[in-house]
CSV table of C-alpha atoms in Angstrom, one decimal:
chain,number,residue,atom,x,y,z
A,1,UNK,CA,1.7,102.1,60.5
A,2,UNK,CA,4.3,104.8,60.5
A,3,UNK,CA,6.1,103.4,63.3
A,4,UNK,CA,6.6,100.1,61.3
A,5,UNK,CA,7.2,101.8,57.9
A,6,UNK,CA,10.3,103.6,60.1
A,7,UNK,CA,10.8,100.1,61.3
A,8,UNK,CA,11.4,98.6,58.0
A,9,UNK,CA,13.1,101.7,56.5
A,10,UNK,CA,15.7,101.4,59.9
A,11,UNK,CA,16.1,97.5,59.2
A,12,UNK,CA,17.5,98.6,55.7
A,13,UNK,CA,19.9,101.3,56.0
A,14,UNK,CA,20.9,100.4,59.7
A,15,UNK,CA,20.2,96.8,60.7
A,16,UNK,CA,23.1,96.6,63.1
A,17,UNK,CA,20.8,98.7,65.2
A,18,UNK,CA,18.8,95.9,66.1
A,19,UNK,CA,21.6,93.5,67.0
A,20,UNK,CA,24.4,95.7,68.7
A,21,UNK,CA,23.4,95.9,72.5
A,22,UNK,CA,23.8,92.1,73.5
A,23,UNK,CA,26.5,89.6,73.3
A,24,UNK,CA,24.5,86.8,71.7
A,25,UNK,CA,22.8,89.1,68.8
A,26,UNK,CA,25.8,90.7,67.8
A,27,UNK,CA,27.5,87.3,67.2
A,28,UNK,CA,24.5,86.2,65.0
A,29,UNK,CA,24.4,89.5,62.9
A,30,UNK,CA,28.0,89.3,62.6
A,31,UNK,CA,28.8,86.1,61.4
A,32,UNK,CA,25.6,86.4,58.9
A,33,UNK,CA,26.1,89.4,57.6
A,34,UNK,CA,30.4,88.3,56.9
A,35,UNK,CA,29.1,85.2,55.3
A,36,UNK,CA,27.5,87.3,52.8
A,37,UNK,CA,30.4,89.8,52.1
A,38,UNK,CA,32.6,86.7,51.9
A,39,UNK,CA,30.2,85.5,49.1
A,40,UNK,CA,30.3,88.8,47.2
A,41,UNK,CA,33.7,90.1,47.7
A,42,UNK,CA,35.8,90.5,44.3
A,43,UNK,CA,38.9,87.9,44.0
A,44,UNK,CA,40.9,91.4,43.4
A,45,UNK,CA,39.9,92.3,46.8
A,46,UNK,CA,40.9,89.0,48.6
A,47,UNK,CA,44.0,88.8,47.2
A,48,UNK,CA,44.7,92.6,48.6
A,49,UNK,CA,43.4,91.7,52.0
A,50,UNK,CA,45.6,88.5,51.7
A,51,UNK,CA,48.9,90.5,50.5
A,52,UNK,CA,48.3,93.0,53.7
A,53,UNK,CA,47.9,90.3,56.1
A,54,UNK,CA,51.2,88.6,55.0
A,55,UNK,CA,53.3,91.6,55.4
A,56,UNK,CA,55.8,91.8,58.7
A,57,UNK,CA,54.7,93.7,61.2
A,58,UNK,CA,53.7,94.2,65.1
A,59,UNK,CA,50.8,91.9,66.6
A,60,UNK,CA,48.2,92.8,68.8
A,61,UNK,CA,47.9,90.5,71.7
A,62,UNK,CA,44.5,89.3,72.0
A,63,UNK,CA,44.0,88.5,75.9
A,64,UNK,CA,45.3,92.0,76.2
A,65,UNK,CA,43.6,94.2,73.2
A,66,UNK,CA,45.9,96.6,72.6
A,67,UNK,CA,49.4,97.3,71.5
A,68,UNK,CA,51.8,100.8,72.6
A,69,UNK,CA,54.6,101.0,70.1
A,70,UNK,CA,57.1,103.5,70.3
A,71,UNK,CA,57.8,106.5,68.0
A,72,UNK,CA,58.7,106.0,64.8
A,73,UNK,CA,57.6,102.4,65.0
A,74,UNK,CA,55.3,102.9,62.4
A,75,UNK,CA,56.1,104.6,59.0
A,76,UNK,CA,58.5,107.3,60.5
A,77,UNK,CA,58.6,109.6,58.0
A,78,UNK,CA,55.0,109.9,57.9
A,79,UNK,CA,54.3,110.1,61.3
A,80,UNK,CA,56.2,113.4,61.4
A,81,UNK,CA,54.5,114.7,58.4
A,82,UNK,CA,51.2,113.9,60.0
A,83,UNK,CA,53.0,115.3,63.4
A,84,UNK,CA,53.6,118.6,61.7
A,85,UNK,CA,50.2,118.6,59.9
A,86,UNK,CA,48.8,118.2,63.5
A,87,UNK,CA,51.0,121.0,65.1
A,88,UNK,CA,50.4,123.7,62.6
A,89,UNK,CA,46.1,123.3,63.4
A,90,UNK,CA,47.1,123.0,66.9
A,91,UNK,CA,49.2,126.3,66.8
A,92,UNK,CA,46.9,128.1,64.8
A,93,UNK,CA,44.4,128.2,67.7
A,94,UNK,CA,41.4,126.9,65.5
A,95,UNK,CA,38.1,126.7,67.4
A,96,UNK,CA,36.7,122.9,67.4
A,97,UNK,CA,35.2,121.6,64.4
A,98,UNK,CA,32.3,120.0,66.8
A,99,UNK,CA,31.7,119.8,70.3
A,100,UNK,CA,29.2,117.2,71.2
A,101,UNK,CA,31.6,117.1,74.4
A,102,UNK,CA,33.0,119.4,76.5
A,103,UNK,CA,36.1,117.8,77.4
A,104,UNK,CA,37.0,116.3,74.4
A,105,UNK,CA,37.4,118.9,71.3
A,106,UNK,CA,38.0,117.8,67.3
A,107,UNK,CA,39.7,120.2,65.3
A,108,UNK,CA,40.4,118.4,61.7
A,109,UNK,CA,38.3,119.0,59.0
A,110,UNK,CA,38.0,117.0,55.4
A,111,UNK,CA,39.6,119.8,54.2
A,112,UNK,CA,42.8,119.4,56.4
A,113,UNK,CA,42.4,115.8,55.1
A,114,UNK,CA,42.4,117.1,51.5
A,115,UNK,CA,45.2,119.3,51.3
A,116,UNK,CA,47.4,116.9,53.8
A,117,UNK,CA,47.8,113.7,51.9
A,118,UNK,CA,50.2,112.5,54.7
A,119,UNK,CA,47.2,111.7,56.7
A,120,UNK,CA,45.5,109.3,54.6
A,121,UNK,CA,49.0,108.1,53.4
A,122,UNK,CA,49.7,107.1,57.2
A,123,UNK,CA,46.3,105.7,57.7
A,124,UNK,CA,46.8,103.7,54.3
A,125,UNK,CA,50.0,102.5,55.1
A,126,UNK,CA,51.1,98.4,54.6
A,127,UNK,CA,52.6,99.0,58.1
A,128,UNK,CA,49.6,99.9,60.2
A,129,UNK,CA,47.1,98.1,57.6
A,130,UNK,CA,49.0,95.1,58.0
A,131,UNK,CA,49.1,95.4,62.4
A,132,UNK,CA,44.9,95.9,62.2
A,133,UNK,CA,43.6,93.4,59.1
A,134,UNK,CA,45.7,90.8,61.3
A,135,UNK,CA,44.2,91.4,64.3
A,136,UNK,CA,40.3,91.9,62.8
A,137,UNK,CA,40.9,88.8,60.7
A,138,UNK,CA,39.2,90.2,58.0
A,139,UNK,CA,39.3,93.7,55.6
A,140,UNK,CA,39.8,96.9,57.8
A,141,UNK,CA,37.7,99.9,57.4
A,142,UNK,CA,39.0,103.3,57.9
A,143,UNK,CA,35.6,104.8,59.8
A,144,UNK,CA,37.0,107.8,61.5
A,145,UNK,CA,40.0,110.3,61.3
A,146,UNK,CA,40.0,113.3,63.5
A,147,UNK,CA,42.9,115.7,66.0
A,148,UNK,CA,41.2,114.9,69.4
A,149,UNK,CA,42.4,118.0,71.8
A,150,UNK,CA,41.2,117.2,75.9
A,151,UNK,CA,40.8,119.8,78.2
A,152,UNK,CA,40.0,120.3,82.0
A,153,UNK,CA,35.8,120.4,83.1
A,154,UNK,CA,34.1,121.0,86.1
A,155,UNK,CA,31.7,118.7,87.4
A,156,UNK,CA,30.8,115.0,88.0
A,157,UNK,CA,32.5,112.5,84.8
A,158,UNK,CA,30.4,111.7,81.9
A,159,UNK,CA,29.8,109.9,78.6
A,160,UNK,CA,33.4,108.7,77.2
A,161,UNK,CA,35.2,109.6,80.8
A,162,UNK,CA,33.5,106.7,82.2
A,163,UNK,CA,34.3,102.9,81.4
A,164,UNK,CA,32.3,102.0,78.8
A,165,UNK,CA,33.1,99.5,75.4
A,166,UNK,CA,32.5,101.1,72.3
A,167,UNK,CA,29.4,99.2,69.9
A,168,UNK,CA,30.1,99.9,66.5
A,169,UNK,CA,31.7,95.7,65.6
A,170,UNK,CA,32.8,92.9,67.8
A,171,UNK,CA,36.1,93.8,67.1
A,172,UNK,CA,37.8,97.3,65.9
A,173,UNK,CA,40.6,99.3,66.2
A,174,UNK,CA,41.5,102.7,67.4
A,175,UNK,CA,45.0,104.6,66.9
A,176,UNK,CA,45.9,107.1,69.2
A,177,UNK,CA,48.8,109.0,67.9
A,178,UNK,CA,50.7,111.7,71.1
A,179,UNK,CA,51.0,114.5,69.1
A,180,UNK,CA,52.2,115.7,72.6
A,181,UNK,CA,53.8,114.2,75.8
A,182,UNK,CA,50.4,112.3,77.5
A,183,UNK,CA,51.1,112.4,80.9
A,184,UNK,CA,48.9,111.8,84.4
A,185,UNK,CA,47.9,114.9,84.3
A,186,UNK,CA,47.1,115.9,81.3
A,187,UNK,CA,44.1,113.2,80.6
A,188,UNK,CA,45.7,110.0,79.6
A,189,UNK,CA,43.1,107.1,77.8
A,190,UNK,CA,43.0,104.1,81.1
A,191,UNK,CA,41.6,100.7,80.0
A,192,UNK,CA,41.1,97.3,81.7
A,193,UNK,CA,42.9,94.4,78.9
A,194,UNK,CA,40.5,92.6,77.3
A,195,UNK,CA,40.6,89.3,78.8
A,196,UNK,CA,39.8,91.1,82.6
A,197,UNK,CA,37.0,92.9,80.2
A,198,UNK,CA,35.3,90.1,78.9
A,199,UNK,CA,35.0,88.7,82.2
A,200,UNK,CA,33.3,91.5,83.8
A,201,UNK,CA,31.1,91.9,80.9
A,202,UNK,CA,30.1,88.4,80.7
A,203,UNK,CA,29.4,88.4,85.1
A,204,UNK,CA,27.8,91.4,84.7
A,205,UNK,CA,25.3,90.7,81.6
A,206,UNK,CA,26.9,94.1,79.8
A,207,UNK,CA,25.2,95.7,76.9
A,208,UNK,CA,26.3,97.9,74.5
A,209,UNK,CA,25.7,101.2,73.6
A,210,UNK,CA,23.5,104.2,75.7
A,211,UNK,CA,23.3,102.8,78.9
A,212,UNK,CA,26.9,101.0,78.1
A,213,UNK,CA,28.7,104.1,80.6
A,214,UNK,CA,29.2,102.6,83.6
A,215,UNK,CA,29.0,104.7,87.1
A,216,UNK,CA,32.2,104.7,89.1
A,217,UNK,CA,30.5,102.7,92.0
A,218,UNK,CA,29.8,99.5,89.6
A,219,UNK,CA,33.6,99.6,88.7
A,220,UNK,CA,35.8,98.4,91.5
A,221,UNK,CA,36.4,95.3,89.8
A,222,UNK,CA,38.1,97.3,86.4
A,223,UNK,CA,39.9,99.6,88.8
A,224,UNK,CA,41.6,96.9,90.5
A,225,UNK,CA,42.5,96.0,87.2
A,226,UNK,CA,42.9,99.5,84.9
A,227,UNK,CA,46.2,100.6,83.4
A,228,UNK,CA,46.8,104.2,82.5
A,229,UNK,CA,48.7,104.9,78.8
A,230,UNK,CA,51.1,107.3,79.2
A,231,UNK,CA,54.2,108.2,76.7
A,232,UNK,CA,56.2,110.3,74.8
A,233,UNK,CA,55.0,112.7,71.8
A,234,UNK,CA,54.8,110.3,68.8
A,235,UNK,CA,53.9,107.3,70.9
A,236,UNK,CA,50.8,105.0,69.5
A,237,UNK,CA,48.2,102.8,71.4
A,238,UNK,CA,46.3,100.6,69.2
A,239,UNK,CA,43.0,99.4,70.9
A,240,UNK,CA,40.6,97.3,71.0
A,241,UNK,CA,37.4,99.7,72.1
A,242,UNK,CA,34.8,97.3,71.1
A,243,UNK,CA,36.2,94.4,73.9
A,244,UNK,CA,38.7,96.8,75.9
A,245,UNK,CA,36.8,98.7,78.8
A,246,UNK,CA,38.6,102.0,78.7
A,247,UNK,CA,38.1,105.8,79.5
A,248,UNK,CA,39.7,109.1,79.3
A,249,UNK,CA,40.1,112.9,78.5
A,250,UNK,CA,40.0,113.3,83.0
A,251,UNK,CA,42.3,116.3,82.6
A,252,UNK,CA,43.9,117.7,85.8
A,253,UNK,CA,46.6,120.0,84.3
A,254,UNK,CA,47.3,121.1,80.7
A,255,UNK,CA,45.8,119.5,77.3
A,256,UNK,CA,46.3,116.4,75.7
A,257,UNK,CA,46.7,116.0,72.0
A,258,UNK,CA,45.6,112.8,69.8
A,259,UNK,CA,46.1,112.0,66.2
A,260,UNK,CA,42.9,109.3,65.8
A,261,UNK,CA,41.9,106.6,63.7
A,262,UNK,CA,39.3,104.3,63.8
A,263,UNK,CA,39.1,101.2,61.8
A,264,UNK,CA,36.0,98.7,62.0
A,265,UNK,CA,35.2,95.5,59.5
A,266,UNK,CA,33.3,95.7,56.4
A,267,UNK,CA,30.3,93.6,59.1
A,268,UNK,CA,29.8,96.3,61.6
A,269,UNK,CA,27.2,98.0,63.4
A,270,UNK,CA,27.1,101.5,62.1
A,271,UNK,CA,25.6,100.9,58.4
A,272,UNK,CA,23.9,98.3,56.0
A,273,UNK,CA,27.4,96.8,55.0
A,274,UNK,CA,25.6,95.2,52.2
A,275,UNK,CA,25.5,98.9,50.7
A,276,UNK,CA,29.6,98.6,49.8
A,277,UNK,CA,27.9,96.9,46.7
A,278,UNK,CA,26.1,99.5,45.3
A,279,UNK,CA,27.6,102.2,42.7
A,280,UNK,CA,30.0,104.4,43.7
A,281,UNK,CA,27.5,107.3,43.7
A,282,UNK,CA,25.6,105.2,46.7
A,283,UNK,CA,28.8,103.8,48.4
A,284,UNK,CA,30.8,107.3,48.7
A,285,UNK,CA,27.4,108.4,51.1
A,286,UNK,CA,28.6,105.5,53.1
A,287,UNK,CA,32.7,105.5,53.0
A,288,UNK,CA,33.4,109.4,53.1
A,289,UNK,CA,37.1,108.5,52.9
A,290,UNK,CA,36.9,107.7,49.2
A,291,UNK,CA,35.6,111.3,47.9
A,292,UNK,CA,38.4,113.2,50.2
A,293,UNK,CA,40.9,110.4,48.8
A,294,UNK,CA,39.9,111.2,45.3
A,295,UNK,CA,40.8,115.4,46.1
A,296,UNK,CA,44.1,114.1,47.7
A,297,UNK,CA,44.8,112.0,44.9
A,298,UNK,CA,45.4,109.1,46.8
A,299,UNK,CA,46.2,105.8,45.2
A,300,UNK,CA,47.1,103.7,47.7
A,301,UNK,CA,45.2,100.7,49.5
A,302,UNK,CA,41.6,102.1,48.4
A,303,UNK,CA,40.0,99.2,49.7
A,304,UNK,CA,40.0,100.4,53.1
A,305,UNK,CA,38.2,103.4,52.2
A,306,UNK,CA,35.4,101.1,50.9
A,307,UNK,CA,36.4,100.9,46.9
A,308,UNK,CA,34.9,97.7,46.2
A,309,UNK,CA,34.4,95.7,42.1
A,310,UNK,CA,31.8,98.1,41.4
A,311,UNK,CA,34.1,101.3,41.6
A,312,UNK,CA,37.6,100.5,40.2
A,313,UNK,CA,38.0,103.1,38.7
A,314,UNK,CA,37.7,105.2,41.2
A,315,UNK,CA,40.5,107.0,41.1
C-alpha cells in the first residue's frame, strides 16, 4: 500500500519519471502533455512566444544540434557585464556552492543572480530567446543558470565525462558561455552532432537517464565521429544535450570556466508541467527564476521564467 500511495503521489508531481528512459514513451508523454499546455495557454502568452520566434537571429542546425557563435554575437554589451559578473566570483576565490562532482565545481548563487541583473537580462534577451524558442518550436524555459569551474581528477572518467544524452525533454538547450580561453587542455565539452547521435541511439536501443553514461569501450562508433569545442573567452556553444551525445570537464592542464544556461520546454521531464497553472504561490516552487527575478526587478520576457495568466502581476 505505501509503495503505491508513493506511486500515485510520484505520478503527480513528477510524471515524466515514468516516461523519460525510452524513445517511444517520451514521444507519447510529450506530445500529450503539449496538447494540453496548447489548450490552456493564455492568448497573451502565444502572441509573446509568436513575437520571439519572428525576431532575426542565428539558427541552430538540426542534423547537427548545436550552434558556436563568436563573441559578441549575442547581446555584446551584456555578455561583458555577465563576463565581469563572472570574473569578479572567479577572482574572489569562492569555494563551490555544491559539489555533487569532483571535476566539475558551481560557484553562482541566487544571490549573485539577485544583485547581477545582467545575468538574467542576458538569459532574457530577444536575441538568445529568439535562437532557442526557434529551435524547440515551442516556449523556452530557463531551468538552470550557474558558473561551471572544471578542474583536473585522478582516476578512471565518470558520470558527465562520459558520453551520455541528457533526459530532462526531447529537445533542450544548453549555453556555454568561455568566460576563459577553452582549449585542449583545459577540459573542452566534445559531442557527436545529432544526426550521427540519433543513429547510434536508435542501433543501440539507448535509454535515458542512470545507466544513460556510456563506458568508453561501447563508444568507438561516437569517437570516430566526436568534435571537440574549443574557442576564445566569450565564445558560445548552444547545444542540444537531450539528442547530442557529448562529454566534458577531462581536464589535463589548467581550469576551464563556463557561464551556463539551460533552457527546456514547458512539456519536459523534470516536473508536473501542468503545475505552471496553479497560483503563483505554487508555481514560484516550480520556476525559481521568477522569485530571484522579482529581487532583481526584472521586467523583461517573464514567460520564460514560467509567469503564466494566473500571475500577471507578478512583477
Amino acid at each position: 500500500m505505501n509503495k503505491l500511495i508513493l506511486n500515485l503521489k510520484k505520478l503527480v508531481l513528477d510524471p515524466g519519471g515514468f516516461f523519460y528512459k525510452t524513445k517511444r514513451k517520451r514521444i507519447f508523454y510529450k506530445n500529450t502533455m503539449q496538447s494540453i499546455i496548447n489548450i490552456l495557454k493564455s492568448k497573451s502568452k502565444k502572441n509573446w512566444l509568436q513575437s520571439i520566434k519572428t525576431l532575426p537571429s542565428f539558427c541552430i542546425d538540426d542534423k547537427k544540434g548545436y550552434l558556436v557563435l563568436p563573441p559578441n554575437a549575442l547581446s555584446a554589451k551584456l555578455s561583458e557585464q555577465v563576463d565581469e559578473v563572472c570574473n569578479e566570483i572567479i577572482n574572489s576565490g569562492r569555494k563551490p556552492t555544491k559539489r555533487s562532482k569532483d571535476f566539475l565545481l558551481q560557484l553562482l548563487t541566487d544571490k549573485d543572480i539577485e544583485e547581477n541583473p545582467s545575468l538574467l537580462n542576458f538569459a532574457l534577451s530577444d536575441e538568445l530567446l529568439s535562437i532557442v524558442s526557434k529551435y524547440l518550436v515551442s516556449q523556452p524555459i530557463l531551468m538552470s543558470m550557474k558558473l561551471m569551474k572544471s578542474v583536473r581528477t585522478e582516476g578512471d572518467k565518470t558520470s558527465s565525462q562520459l558520453f551520455h544524452c541528457d533526459y530532462d525533454d526531447t529537445k533542450q538547450v544548453a549555453v556555454f558561455l568561455n568566460i576563459k580561453d577553452v582549449t585542449l587542455k583545459n577540459g573542452p565539452l566534445t559531442l557527436v552532432p545529432a544526426d550521427v547521435s540519433e543513429k547510434f541511439k536508435n542501433d543501440h536501443g539507448y535509454q535515458y537517464g542512470k545507466y544513460g553514461h556510456l563506458p568508453s569501450n561501447h563508444v568507438i562508433e561516437l569517437n570516430q565521429n566526436k568534435e571537440e569545442i574549443i574557442g576564445p573567452k566569450g565564445q558560445v556553444l548552444l547545444l542540444d544535450t537531450s539528442n547530442v551525445f557529448h562529454c566534458g570537464s577531462i581536464v589535463e592542464q589548467g581550469e576551464r570556466y563556463i557561464f551556463y544556461l539551460q533552457y527546456t520546454t514547458e512539456s519536459n521531464f523534470l516536473y508536473n508541467p501542468l503545475f505552471a497553472f496553479l497560483p503563483t504561490r505554487f508555481v514560484s516552487k516550480f520556476y525559481p527564476f521568477l522569485d530571484i527575478a522579482k529581487k532583481a526587478k526584472i521586467t523583461k520576457n517573464l514567460y520564460a521564467l514560467g509567469r503564466n495568466l494566473s500571475n500577471e502581476q507578478i512583477i
